[in-house]
PDB file of C-alpha atoms in Angstrom:
ATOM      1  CA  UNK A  29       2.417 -34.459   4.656  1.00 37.00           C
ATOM      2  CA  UNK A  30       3.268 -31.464   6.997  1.00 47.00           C
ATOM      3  CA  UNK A  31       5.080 -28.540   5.641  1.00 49.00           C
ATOM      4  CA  UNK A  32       8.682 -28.763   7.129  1.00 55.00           C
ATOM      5  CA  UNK A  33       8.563 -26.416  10.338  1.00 70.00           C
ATOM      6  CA  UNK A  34      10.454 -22.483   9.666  1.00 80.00           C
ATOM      7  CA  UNK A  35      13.622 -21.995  11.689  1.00 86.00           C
ATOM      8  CA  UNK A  36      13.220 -18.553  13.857  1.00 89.00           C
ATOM      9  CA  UNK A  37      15.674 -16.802  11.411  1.00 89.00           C
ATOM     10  CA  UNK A  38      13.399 -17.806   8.461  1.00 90.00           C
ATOM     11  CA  UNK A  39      10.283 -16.976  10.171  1.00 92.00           C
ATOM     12  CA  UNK A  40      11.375 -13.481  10.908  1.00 91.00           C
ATOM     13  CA  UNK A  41      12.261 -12.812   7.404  1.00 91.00           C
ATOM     14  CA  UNK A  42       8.419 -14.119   6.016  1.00 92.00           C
ATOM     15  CA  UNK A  43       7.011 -11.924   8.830  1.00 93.00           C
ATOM     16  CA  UNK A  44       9.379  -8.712   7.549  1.00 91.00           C
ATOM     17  CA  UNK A  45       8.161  -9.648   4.084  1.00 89.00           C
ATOM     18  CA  UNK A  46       4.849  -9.949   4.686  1.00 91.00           C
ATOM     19  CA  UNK A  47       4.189  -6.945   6.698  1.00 91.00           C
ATOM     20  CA  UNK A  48       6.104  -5.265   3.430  1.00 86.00           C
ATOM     21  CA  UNK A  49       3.555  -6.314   1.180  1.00 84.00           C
ATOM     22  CA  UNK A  50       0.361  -6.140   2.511  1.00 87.00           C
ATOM     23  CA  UNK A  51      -1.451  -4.230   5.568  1.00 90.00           C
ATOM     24  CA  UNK A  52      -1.169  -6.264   8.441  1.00 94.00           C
ATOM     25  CA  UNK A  53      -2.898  -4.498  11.649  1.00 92.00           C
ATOM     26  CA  UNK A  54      -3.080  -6.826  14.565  1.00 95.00           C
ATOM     27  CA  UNK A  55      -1.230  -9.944  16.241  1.00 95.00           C
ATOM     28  CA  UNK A  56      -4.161 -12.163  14.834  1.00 95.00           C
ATOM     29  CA  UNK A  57      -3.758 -10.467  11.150  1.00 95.00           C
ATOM     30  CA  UNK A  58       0.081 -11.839  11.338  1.00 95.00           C
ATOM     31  CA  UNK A  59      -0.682 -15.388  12.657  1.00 95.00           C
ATOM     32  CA  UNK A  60      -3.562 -15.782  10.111  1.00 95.00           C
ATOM     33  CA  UNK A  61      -0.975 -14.856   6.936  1.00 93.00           C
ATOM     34  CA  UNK A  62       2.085 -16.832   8.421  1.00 93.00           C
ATOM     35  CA  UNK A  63      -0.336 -19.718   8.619  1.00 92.00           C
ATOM     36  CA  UNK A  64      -1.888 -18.771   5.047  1.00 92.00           C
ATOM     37  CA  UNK A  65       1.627 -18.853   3.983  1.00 89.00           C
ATOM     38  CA  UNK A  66       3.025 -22.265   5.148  1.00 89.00           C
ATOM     39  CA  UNK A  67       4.079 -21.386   9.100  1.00 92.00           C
ATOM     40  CA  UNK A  68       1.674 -21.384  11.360  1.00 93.00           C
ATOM     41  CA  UNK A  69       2.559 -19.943  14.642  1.00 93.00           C
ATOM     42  CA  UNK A  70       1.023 -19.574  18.328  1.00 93.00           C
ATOM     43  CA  UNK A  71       0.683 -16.003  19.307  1.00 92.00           C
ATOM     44  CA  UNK A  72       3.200 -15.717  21.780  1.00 94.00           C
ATOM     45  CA  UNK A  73       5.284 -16.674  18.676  1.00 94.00           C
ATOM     46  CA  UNK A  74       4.038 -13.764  17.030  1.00 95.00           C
ATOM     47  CA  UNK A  75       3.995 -11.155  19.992  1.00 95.00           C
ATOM     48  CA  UNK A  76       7.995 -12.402  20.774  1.00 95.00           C
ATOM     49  CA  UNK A  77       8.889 -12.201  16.753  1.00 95.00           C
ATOM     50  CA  UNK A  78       6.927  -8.660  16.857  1.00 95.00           C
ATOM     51  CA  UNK A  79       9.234  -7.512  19.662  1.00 94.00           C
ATOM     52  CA  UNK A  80      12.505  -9.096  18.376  1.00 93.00           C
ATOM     53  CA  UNK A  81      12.181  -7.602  14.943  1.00 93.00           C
ATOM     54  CA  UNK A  82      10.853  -4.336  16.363  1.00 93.00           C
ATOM     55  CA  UNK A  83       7.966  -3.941  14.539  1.00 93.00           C
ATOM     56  CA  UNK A  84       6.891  -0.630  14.488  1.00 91.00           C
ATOM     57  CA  UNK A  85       2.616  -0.190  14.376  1.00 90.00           C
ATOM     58  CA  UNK A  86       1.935   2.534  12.661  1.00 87.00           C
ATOM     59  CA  UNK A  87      -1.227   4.167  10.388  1.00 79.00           C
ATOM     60  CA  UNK A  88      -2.203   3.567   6.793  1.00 70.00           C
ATOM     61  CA  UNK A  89      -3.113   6.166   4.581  1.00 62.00           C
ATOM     62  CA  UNK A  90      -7.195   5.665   5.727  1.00 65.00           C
ATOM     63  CA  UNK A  91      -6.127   5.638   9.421  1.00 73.00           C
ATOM     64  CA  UNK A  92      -6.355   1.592   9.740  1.00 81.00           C
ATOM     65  CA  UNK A  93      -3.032   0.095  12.093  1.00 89.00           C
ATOM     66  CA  UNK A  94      -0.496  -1.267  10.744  1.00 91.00           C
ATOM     67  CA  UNK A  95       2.976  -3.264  11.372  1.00 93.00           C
ATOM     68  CA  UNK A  96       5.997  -1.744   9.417  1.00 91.00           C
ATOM     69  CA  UNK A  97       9.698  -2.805   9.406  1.00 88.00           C
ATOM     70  CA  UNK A  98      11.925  -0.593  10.790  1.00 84.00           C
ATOM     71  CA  UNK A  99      13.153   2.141   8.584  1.00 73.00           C
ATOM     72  CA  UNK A 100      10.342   1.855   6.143  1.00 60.00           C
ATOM     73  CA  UNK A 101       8.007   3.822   8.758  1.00 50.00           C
ATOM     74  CA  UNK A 102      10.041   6.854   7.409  1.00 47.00           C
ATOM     75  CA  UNK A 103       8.599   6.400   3.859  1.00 55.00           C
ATOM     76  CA  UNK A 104       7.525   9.606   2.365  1.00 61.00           C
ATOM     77  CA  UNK A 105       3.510   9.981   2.334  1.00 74.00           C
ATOM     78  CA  UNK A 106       2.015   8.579  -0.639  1.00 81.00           C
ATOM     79  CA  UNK A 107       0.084  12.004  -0.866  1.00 86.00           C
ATOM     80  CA  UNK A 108       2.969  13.736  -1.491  1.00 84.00           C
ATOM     81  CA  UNK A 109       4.572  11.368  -3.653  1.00 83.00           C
ATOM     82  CA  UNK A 110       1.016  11.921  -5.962  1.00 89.00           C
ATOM     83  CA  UNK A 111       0.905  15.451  -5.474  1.00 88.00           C
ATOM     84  CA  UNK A 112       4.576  15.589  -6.968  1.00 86.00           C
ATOM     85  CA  UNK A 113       4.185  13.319  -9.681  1.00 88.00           C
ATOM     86  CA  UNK A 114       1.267  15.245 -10.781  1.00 92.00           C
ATOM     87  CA  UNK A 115       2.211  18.744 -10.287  1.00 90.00           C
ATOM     88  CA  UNK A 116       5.853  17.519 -11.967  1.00 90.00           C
ATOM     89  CA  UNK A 117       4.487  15.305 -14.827  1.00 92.00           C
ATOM     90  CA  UNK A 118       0.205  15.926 -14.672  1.00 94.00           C
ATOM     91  CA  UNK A 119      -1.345  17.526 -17.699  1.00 96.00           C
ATOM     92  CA  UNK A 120      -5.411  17.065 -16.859  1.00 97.00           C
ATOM     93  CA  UNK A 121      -7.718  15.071 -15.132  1.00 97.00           C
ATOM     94  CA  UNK A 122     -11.283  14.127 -16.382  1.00 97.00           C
ATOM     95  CA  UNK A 123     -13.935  12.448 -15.013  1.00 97.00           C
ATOM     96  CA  UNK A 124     -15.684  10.484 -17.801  1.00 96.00           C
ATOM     97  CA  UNK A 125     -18.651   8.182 -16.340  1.00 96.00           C
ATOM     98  CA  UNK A 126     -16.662   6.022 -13.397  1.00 96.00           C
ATOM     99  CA  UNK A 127     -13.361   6.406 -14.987  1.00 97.00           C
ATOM    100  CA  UNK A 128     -10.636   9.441 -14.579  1.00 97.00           C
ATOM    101  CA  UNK A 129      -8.649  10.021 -17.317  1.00 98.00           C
ATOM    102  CA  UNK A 130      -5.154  11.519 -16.879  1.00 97.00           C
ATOM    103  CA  UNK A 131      -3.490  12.943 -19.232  1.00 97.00           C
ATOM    104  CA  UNK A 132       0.222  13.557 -18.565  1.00 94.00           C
ATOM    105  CA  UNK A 133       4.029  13.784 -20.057  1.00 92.00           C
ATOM    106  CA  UNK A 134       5.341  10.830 -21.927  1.00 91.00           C
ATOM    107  CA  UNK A 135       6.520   8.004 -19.930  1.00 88.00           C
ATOM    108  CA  UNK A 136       5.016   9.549 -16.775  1.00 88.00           C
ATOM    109  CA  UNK A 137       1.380   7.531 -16.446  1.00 91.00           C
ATOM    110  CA  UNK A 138       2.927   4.413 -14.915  1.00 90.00           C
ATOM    111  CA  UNK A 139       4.518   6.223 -11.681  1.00 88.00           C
ATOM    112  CA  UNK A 140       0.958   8.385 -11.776  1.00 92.00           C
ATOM    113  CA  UNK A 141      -0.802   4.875 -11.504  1.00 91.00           C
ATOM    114  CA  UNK A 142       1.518   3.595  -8.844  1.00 88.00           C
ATOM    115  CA  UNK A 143       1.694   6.714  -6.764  1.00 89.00           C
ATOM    116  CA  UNK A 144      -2.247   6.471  -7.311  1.00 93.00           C
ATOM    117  CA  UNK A 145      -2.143   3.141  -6.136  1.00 89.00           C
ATOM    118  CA  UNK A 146       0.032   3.539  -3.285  1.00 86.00           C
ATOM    119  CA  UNK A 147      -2.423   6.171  -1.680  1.00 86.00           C
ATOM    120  CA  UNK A 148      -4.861   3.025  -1.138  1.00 85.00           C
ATOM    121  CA  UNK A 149      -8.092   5.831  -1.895  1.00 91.00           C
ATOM    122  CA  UNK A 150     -11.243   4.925  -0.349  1.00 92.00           C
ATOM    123  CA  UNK A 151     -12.815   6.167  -4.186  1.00 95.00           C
ATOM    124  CA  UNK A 152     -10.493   4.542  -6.675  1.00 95.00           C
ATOM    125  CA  UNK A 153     -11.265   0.836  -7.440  1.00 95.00           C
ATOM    126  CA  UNK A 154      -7.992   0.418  -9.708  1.00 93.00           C
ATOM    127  CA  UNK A 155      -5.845   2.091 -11.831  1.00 95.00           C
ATOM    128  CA  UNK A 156      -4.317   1.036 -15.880  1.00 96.00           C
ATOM    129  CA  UNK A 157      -1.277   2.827 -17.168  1.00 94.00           C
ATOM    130  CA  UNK A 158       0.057   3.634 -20.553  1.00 93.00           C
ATOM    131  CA  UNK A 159       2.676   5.651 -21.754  1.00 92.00           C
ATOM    132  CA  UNK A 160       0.627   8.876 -21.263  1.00 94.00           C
ATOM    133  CA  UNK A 161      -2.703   8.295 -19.849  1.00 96.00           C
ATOM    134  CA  UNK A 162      -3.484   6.910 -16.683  1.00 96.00           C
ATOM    135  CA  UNK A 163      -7.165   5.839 -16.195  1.00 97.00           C
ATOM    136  CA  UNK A 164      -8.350   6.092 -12.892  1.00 97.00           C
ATOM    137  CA  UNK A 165     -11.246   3.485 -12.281  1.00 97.00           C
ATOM    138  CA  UNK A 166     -13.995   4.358  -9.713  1.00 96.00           C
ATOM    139  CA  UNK A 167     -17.477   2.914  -8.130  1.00 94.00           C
ATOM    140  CA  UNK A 168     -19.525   5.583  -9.767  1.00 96.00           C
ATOM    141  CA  UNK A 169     -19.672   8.621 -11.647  1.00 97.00           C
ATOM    142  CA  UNK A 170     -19.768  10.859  -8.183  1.00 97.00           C
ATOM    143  CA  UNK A 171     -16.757   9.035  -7.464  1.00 96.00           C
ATOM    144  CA  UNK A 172     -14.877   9.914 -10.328  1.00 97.00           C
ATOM    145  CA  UNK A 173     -15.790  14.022 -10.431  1.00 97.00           C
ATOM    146  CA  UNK A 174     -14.735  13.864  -7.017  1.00 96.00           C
ATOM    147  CA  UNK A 175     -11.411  12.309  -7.838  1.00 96.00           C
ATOM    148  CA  UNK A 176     -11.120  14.188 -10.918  1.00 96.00           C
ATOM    149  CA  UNK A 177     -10.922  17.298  -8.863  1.00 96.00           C
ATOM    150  CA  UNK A 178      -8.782  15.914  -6.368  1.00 94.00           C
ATOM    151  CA  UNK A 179      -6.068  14.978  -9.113  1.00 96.00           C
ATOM    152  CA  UNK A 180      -6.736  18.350 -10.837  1.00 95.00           C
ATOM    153  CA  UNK A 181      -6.182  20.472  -8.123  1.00 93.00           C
ATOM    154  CA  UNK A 182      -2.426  18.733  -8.125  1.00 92.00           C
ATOM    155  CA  UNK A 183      -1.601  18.984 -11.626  1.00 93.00           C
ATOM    156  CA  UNK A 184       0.566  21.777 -11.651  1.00 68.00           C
TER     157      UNK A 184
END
């Protein structure tokens, strides 16, 4: 059985919520997770959609394209929302093996780890939070000092 076609209104709202949550870069990208997601679509679908819900294309944080929703192009840089969690709330950061360890004020590691994984870094595989130590996971022990230095050179 067929999954029961989207209205237009409905489609535009799982395209706004899937460029949201995940990079989407190209016309292709967008048909490929509406159809992933229940709707599939023709690409003068997509291009029209695109256009009515003014998509804007913009950059990720390693340069790839990317479709935002109006409004949210504005965000501020997940560089700078690192770089003031850390200087604000950072204590240290050590490199131990492929893992970063940082050490920071109570209650602080979780918006370390999300600020962390907001930045999308080519270097960092993942990130686990606790109340006051965020560790920093990496694909190597090169990875980590380099990270390590990165994050230290923020803490404030």
């Amino acid at each position: 059985m067929e999954p029961a076609a989207l209205g237009k209104a409905e489609r535009q709202r799982l395209i706004a919520s899937v460029v949201s949550r995940k990079r989407i870069g190209s016309q292709l990208e967008l048909a490929e997770a509406l159809a992933k997601a229940g709707c599939p679509v023709t690409q003068a679908t997509v291009s029209r959609d695109i256009r009515e819900l003014r998509l804007e294309k913009t950059s990720d944080a390693l340069g790839r394209p990317r479709y935002v929703v109006p409004g949210r192009a504005l965000r501020r840089d997940p560089r700078e929302s690192l770089n003031a969690v850390l200087d604000q709330f950072g204590i240290s950061a050590t490199a131990a093996q492929n893992i970063v360890v940082v050490q920071s004020e109570l209650g602080s590691a979780p918006a370390i780890a999300r600020a962390l994984d907001g930045l999308e870094h080519p270097k960092i595989v993942g990130t686990l939070a606790g109340d006051d130590t965020c560790l920093v996971v990496t694909a190597g022990p090169a990875a980590a000092k380099a990270v390590a230095r990165e994050l230290g050179s923020a803490i404030g």
